[in-house]
Short mmCIF file of C-alpha atoms in Angstrom, two decimals:
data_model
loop_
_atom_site.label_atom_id
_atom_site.label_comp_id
_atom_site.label_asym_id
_atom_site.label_seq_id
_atom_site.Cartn_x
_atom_site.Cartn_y
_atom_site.Cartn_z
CA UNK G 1347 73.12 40.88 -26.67
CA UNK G 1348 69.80 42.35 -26.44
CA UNK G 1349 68.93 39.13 -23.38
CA UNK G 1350 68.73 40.76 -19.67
CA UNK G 1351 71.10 39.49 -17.22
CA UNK G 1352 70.26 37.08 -15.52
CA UNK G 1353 67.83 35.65 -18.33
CA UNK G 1354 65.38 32.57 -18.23
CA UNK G 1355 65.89 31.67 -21.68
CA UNK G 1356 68.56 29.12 -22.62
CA UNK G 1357 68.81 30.63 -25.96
CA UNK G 1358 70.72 33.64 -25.98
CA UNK G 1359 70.88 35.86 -29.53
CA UNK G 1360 74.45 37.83 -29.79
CA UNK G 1361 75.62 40.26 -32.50
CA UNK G 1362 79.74 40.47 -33.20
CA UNK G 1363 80.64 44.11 -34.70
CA UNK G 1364 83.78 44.73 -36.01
CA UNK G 1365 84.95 48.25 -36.40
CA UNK G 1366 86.04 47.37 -39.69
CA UNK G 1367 85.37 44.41 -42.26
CA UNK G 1368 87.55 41.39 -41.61
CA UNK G 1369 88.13 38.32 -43.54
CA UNK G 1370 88.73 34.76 -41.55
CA UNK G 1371 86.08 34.82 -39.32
CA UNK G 1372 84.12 31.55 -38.18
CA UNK G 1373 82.07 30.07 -35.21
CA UNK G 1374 85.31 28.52 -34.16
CA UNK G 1375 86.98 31.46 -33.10
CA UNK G 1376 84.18 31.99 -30.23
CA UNK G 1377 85.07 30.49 -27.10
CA UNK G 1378 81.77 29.70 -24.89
CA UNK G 1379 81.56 28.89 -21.23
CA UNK G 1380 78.45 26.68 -20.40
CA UNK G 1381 77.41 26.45 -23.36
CA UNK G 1382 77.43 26.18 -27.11
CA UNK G 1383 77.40 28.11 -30.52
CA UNK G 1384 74.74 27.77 -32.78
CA UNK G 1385 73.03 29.39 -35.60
CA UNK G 1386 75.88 30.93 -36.84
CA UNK G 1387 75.49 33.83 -39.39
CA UNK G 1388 77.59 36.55 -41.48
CA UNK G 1389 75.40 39.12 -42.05
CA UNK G 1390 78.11 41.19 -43.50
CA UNK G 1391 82.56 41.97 -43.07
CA UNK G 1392 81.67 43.71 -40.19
CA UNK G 1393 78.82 42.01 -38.62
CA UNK G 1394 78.13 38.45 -37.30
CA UNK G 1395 75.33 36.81 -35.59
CA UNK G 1396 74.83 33.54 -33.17
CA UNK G 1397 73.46 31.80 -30.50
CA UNK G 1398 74.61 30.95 -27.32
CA UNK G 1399 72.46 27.43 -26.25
CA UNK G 1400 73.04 26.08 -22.72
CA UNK G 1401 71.34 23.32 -21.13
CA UNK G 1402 72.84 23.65 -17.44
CA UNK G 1403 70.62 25.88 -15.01
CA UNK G 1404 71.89 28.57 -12.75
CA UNK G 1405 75.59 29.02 -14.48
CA UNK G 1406 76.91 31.74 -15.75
CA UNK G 1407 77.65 31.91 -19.84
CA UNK G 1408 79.85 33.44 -20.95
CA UNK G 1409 81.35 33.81 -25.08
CA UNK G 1410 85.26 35.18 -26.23
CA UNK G 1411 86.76 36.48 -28.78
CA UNK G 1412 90.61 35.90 -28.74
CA UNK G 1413 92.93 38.33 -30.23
CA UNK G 1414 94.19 37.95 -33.62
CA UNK G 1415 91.46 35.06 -35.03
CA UNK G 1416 90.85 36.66 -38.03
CA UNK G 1417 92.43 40.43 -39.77
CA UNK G 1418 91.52 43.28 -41.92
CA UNK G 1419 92.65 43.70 -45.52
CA UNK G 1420 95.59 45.58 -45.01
CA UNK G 1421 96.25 42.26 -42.66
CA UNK G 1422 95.70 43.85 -38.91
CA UNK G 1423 94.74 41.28 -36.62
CA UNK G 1424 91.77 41.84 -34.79
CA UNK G 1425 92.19 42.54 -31.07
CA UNK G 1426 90.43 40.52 -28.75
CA UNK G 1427 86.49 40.90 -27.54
CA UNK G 1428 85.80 42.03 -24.13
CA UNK G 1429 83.92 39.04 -22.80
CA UNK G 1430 79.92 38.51 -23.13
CA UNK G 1431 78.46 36.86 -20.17
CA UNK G 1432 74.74 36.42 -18.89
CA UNK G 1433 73.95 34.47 -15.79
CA UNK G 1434 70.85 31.75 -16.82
CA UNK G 1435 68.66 30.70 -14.41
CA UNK G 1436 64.76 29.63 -15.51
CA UNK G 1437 64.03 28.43 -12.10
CA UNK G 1438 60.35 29.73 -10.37
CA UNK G 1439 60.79 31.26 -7.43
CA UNK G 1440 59.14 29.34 -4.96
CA UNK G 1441 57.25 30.45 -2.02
CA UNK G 1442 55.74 29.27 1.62
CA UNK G 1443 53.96 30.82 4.11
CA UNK G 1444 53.88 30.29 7.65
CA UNK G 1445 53.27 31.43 10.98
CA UNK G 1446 53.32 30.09 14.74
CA UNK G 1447 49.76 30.39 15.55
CA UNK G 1448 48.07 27.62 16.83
CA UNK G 1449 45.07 25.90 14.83
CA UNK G 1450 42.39 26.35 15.29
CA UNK G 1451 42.85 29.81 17.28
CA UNK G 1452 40.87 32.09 18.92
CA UNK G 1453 43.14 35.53 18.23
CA UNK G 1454 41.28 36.67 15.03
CA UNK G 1455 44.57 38.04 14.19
CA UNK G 1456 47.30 35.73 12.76
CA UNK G 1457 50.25 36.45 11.70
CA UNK G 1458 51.73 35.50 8.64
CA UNK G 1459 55.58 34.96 7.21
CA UNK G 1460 55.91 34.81 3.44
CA UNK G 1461 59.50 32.95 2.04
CA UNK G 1462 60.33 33.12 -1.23
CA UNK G 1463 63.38 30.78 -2.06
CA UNK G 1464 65.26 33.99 -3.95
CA UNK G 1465 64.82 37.78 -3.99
CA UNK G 1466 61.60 38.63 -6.36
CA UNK G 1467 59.96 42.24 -7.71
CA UNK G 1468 56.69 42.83 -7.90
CA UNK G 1469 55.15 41.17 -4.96
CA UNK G 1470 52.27 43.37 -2.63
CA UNK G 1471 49.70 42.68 -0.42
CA UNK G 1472 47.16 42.50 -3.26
CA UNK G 1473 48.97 39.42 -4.49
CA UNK G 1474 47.76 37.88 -1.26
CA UNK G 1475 44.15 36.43 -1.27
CA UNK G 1476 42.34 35.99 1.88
CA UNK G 1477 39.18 33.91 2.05
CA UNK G 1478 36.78 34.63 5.27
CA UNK G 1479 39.80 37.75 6.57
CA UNK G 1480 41.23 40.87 5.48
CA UNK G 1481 45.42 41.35 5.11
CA UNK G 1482 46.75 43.68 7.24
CA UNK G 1483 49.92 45.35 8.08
CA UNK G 1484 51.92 44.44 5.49
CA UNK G 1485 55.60 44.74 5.30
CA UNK G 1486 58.69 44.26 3.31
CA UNK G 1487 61.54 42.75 5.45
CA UNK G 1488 63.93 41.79 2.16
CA UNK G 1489 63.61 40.94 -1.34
CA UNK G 1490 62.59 36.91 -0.59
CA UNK G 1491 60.69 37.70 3.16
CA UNK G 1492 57.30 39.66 3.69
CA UNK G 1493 55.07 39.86 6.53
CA UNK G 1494 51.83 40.57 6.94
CA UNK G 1495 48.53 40.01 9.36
CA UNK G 1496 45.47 37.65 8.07
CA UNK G 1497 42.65 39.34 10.44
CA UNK G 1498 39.57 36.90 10.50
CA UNK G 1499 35.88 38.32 9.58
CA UNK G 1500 34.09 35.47 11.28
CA UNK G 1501 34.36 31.82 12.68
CA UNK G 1502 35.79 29.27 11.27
CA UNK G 1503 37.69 28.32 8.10
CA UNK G 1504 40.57 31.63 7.48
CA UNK G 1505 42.45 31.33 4.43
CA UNK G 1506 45.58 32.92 2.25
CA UNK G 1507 46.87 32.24 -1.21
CA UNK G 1508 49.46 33.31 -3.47
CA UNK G 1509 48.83 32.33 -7.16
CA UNK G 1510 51.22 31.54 -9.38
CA UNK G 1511 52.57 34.55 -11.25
CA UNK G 1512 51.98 37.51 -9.22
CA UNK G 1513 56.06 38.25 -9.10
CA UNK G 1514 59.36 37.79 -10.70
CA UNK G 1515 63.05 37.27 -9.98
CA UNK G 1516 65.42 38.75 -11.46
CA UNK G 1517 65.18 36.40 -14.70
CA UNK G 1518 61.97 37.08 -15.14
CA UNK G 1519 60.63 33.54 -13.45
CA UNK G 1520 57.37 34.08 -12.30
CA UNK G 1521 56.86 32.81 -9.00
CA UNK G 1522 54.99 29.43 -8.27
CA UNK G 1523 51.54 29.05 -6.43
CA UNK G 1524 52.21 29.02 -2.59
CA UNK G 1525 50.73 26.11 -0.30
CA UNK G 1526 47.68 27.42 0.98
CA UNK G 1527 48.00 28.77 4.43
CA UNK G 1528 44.44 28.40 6.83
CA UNK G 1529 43.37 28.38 10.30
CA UNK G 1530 40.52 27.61 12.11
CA UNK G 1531 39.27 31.04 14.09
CA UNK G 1532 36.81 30.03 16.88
CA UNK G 1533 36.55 32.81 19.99
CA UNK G 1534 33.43 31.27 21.20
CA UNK G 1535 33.59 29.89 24.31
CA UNK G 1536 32.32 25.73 24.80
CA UNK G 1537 29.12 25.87 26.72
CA UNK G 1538 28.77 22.59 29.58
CA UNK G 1539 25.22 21.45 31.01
CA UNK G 1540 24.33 18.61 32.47
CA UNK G 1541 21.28 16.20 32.35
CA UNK G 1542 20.30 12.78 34.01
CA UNK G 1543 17.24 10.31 33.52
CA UNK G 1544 16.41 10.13 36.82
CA UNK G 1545 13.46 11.11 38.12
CA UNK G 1546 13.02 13.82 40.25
CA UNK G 1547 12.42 13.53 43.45
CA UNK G 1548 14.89 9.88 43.33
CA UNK G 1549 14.53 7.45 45.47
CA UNK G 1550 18.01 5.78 44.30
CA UNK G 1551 21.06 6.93 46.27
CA UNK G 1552 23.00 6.53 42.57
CA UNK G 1553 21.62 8.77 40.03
CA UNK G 1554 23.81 8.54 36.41
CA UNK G 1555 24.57 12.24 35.24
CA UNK G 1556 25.74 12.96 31.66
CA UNK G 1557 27.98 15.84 30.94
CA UNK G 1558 27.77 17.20 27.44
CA UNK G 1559 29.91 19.75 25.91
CA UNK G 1560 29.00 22.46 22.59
CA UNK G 1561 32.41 21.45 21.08
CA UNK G 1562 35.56 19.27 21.84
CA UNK G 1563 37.20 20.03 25.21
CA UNK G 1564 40.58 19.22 27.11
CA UNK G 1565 41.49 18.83 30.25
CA UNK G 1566 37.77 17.95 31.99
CA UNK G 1567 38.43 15.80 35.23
CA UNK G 1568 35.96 14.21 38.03
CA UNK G 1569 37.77 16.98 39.91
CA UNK G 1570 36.06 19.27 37.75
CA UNK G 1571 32.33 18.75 39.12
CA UNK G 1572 31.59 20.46 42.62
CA UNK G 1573 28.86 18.13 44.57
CA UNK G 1574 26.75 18.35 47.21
CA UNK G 1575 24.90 16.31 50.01
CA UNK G 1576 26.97 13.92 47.80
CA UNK G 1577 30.11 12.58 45.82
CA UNK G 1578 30.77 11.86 42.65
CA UNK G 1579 31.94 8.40 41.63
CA UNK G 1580 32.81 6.44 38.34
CA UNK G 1581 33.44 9.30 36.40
CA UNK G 1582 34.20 8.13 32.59
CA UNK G 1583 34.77 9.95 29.42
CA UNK G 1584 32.81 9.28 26.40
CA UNK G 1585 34.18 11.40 24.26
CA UNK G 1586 35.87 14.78 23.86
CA UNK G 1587 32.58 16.32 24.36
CA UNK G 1588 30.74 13.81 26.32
CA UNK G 1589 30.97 12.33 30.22
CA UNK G 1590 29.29 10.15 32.47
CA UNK G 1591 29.31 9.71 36.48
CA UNK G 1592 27.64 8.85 39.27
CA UNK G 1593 26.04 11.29 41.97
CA UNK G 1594 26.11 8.75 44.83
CA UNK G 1595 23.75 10.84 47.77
CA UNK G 1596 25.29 11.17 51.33
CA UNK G 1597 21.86 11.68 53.10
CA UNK G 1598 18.25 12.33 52.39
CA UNK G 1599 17.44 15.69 50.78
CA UNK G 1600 18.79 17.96 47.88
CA UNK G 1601 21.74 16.48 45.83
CA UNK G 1602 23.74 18.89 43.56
CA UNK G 1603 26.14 19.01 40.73
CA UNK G 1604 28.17 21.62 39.46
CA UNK G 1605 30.89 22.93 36.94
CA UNK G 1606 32.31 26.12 37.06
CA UNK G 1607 33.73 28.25 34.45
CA UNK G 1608 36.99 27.83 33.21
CA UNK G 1609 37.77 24.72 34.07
CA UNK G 1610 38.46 23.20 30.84
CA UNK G 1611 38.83 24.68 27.21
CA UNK G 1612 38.33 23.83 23.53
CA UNK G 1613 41.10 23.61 21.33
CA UNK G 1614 41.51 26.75 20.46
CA UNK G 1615 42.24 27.42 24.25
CA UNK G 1616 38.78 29.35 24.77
CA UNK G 1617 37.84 28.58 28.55
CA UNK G 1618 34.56 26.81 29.19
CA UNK G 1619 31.41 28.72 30.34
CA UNK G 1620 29.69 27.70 34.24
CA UNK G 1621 26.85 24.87 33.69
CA UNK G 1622 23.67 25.50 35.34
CA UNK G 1623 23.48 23.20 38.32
CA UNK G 1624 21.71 19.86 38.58
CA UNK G 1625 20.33 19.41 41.06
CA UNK G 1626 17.53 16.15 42.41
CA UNK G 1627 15.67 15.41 45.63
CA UNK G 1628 17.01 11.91 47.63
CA UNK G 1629 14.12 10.53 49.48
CA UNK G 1630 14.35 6.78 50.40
CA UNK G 1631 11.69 6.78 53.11
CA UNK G 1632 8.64 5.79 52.58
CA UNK G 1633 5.37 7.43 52.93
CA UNK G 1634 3.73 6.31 56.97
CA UNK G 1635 -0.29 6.26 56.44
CA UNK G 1636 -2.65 6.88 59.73
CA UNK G 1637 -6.35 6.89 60.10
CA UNK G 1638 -8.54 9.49 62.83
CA UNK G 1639 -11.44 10.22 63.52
CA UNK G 1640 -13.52 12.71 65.76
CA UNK G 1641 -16.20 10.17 66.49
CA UNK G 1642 -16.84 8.77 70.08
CA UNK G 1643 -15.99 4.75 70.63
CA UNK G 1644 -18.39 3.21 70.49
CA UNK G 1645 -20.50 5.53 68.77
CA UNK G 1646 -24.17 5.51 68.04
CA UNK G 1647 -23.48 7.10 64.56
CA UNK G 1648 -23.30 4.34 62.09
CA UNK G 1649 -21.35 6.99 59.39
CA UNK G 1650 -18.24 7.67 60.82
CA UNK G 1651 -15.97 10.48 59.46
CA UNK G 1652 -12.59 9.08 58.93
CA UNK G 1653 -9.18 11.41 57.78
CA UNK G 1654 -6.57 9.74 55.98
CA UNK G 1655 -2.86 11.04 56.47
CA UNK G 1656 0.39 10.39 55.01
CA UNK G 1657 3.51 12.06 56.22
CA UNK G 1658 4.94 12.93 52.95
CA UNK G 1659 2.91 13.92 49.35
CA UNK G 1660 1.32 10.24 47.77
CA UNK G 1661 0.56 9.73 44.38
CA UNK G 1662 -2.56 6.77 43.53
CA UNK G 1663 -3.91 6.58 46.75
CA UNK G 1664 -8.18 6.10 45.71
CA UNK G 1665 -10.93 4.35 47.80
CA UNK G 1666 -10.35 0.90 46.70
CA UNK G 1667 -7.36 1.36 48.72
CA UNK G 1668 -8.94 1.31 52.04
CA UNK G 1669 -9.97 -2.37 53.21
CA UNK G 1670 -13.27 -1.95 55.56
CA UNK G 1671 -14.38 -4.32 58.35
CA UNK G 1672 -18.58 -4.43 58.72
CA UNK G 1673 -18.70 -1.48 57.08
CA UNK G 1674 -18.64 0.26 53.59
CA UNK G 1675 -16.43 3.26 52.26
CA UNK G 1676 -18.61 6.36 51.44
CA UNK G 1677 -17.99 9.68 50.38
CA UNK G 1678 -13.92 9.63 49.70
CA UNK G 1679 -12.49 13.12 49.01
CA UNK G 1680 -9.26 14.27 47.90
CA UNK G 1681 -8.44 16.99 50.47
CA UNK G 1682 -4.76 16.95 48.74
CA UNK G 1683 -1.39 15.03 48.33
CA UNK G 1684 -0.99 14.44 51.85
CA UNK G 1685 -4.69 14.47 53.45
CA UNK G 1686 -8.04 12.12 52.24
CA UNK G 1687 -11.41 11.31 53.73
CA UNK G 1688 -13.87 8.63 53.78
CA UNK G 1689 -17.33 7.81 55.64
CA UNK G 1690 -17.26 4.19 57.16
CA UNK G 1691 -20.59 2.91 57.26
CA UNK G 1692 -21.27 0.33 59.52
CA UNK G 1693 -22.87 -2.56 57.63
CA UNK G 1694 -24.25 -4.17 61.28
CA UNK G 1695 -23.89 -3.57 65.50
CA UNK G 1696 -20.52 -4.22 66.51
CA UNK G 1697 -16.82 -3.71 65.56
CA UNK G 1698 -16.42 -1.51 62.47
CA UNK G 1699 -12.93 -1.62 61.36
CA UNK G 1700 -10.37 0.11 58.39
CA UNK G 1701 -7.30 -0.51 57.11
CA UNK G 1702 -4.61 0.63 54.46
CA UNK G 1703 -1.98 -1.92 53.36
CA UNK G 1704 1.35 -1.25 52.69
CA UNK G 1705 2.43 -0.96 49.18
CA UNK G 1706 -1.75 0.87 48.03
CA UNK G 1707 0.35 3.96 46.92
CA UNK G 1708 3.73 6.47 46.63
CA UNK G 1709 5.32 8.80 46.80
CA UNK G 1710 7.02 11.20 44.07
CA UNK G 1711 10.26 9.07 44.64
CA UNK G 1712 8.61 5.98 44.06
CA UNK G 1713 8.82 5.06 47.66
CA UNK G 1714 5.45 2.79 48.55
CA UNK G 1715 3.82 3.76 51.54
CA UNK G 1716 4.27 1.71 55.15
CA UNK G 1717 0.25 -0.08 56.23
CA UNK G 1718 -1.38 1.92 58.76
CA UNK G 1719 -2.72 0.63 61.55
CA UNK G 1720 -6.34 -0.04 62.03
CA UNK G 1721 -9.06 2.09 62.84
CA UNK G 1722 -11.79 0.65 64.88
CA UNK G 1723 -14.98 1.69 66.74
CA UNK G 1724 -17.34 0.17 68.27
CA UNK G 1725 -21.27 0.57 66.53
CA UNK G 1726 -24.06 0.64 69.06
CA UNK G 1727 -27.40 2.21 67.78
CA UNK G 1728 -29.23 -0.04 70.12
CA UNK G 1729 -31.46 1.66 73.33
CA UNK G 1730 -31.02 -0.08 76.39
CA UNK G 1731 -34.31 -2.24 78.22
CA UNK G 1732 -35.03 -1.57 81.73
CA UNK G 1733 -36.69 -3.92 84.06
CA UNK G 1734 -37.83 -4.17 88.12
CA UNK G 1735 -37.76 -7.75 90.13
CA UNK G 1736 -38.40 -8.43 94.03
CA UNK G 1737 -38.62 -11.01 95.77
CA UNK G 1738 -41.00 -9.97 97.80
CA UNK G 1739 -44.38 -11.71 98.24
CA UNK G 1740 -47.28 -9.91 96.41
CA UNK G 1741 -49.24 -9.13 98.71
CA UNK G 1742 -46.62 -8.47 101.68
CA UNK G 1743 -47.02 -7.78 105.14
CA UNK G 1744 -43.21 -6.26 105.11
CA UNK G 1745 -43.61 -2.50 104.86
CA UNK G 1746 -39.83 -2.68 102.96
CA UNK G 1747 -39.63 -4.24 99.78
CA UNK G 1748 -36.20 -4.78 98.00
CA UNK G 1749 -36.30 -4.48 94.29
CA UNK G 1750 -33.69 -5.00 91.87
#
């Protein structure tokens, strides 16, 4: 038979030769294995032709020829055929790749085991396509197991295929399409910052931060976040990229948050870079007013120069502000955050007065300012009379006179 061994095809031609022409020879004197005789033909004495037809898969077939079925003129029997056989299989070899890195990964080189189910020919590493990576290092451990390297070009998405047909067994099966083998390559290390809607400078002793992550992490605990002037409280996650706590301020002054590197990691086990620090002002004290002034009490000056000062920066503080006693506010000036003045002009003699209420103004916290107490002075612009009296007769013998 001209059919390779093993073959994929069920139908296998054969040719019986005879050294010499014989008479009494039919289908019936083949004996088959596996299979069946079809198709039978005399093509001449000395030459017959058939098919062996099998339907079972991965068997071996096999036809005889006994001794003495049929003869030669001068009546020799024949003598018996050495046996035909051809092992049938028409199975596709089938193939899987694998490999024991994790996904998604951040080694950019991944290793890769190829299985084929039986020993095939004809398989190299330009049978393997790669999509976003290059194969490398490829090696043949047997006839059914290759290895090779899938080197990533750039983030994300890495891919290998094996199409159908690339190889054969033995039979002649071409191989099936392999399962297509990917990873996710990311080497880039999740970035962390922190932000919070409260103002700055606070005047809240709770301020709600918000931790945000570039991509999912694992492992990110309240432990995580180094404080201080403070401690961190109700700590909840959101999501894998996403947390919320509380900064709850131990004293007045600079509060700070911070997360160091490395304390968490994506999924592809990259470590986390350092956040820059957050960082707020706690100032829950408000803002004590007072009013001076360099003129004498009383005075005879009815404009009196008045400074305003607060002990800490104040935001809205304007003239209407200041309540004045038989007087009017003149002149106010913005000397800055912390320092005003004003001209109080008395309206009439007397007690001239000013005074800031609590509450007029702020400071950057939101803290509203303590009242001040009250400037006064005392307006006198008037000259004093003079005037003589005795009681001494007018004309008077008494040469001393007492006069008031």
């Amino acid at each position: 038979s001209a059919a390779p061994n093993p073959t994929s095809n069920g139908v296998i031609g054969v040719s019986v030769w005879f050294s010499e022409p014989v008479t009494g020879f039919a289908d019936t004197d083949i004996t088959t294995g596996n299979c069946v005789v079809a198709n039978f033909a005399v093509v001449d004495a000395t030459n017959c032709t058939f098919d062996l037809v099998t339907a079972t898969n991965l068997v071996t077939v096999t036809a005889d020829i006994a001794g003495g079925v049929c003869a030669a003129p001068a009546g020799n029997p024949n003598m018996a055929a050495v046996q035909l056989s051809r092992y049938y299989d028409n199975l596709q070899p089938v193939v899987v790749m694998s490999s024991s890195a994790p996904d998604p990964t951040s080694n950019n080189v991944i290793s890769v085991s190829v299985m084929f189910n039986k020993d095939v020919f004809g398989f190299t590493n330009t049978d393997i396509t790669a999509g976003n990576g290059v194969v490398s290092n490829y090696t043949t451990l047997s006839g059914s197991n290759y290895t090779f390297d899938l080197v990533a070009t750039n983030q994300g998405l890495v891919t290998a295929d094996i199409a159908a047909g690339v190889c054969t067994d033995a039979a002649i099966n071409p191989n099936m399409a392999a399962t297509q083998l990917s990873r996710v390559y990311d080497s880039v290390l999740p970035a962390v910052w922190m932000t919070s809607g409260a103002p700055n400078p606070t005047s809240n002793g709770v301020i709600g931060v918000s931790v945000w992550f570039s991509e999912p992490v694992i492992g990110f605990t309240n432990t995580d976040i180094t404080t201080g002037n403070c401690v961190v409280a109700n700590f909840a996650v959101v999501n894998a990229t996403n947390c919320t706590f509380d900064l709850v301020a131990a004293g007045q002054g600079l509060v700070t948050a911070g997360i160091g590197a490395g304390v968490c990691a994506d999924p592809a086990s990259n470590l986390n870079t350092a956040a820059v620090t957050y960082s707020n002002v706690y100032d829950s004290v408000s803002p004590a007013a007072w009013l001076t002034s360099g003129a004498p009490n009383p005075t005879s000056n009815g404009t009196i120069n008045v400074s305003v000062w607060f002990s800490e920066p104040v935001i809205g503080f304007t003239n209407t502000d200041i309540t004045a006693g038989n007087g009017v506010v003149a002149n106010f000036a913005v000397v800055d955050a912390t320092n005003y003045t004003f001209d109080l002009v008395a309206a009439g003699q007397g007690l001239v007065t000013a005074g800031i209420g609590a509450g007029v103004c702020a400071d950057p916290a939101g803290n509203p300012n303590t009242a001040a107490v009250t400037y006064s002075n005392v307006y006198d612009s008037v000259s004093p009379a003079v005037w003589l009296t005795s009681g001494a007769p007018n004309p008077t013998s008494n040469g001393t006179i007492n006069v008031s």
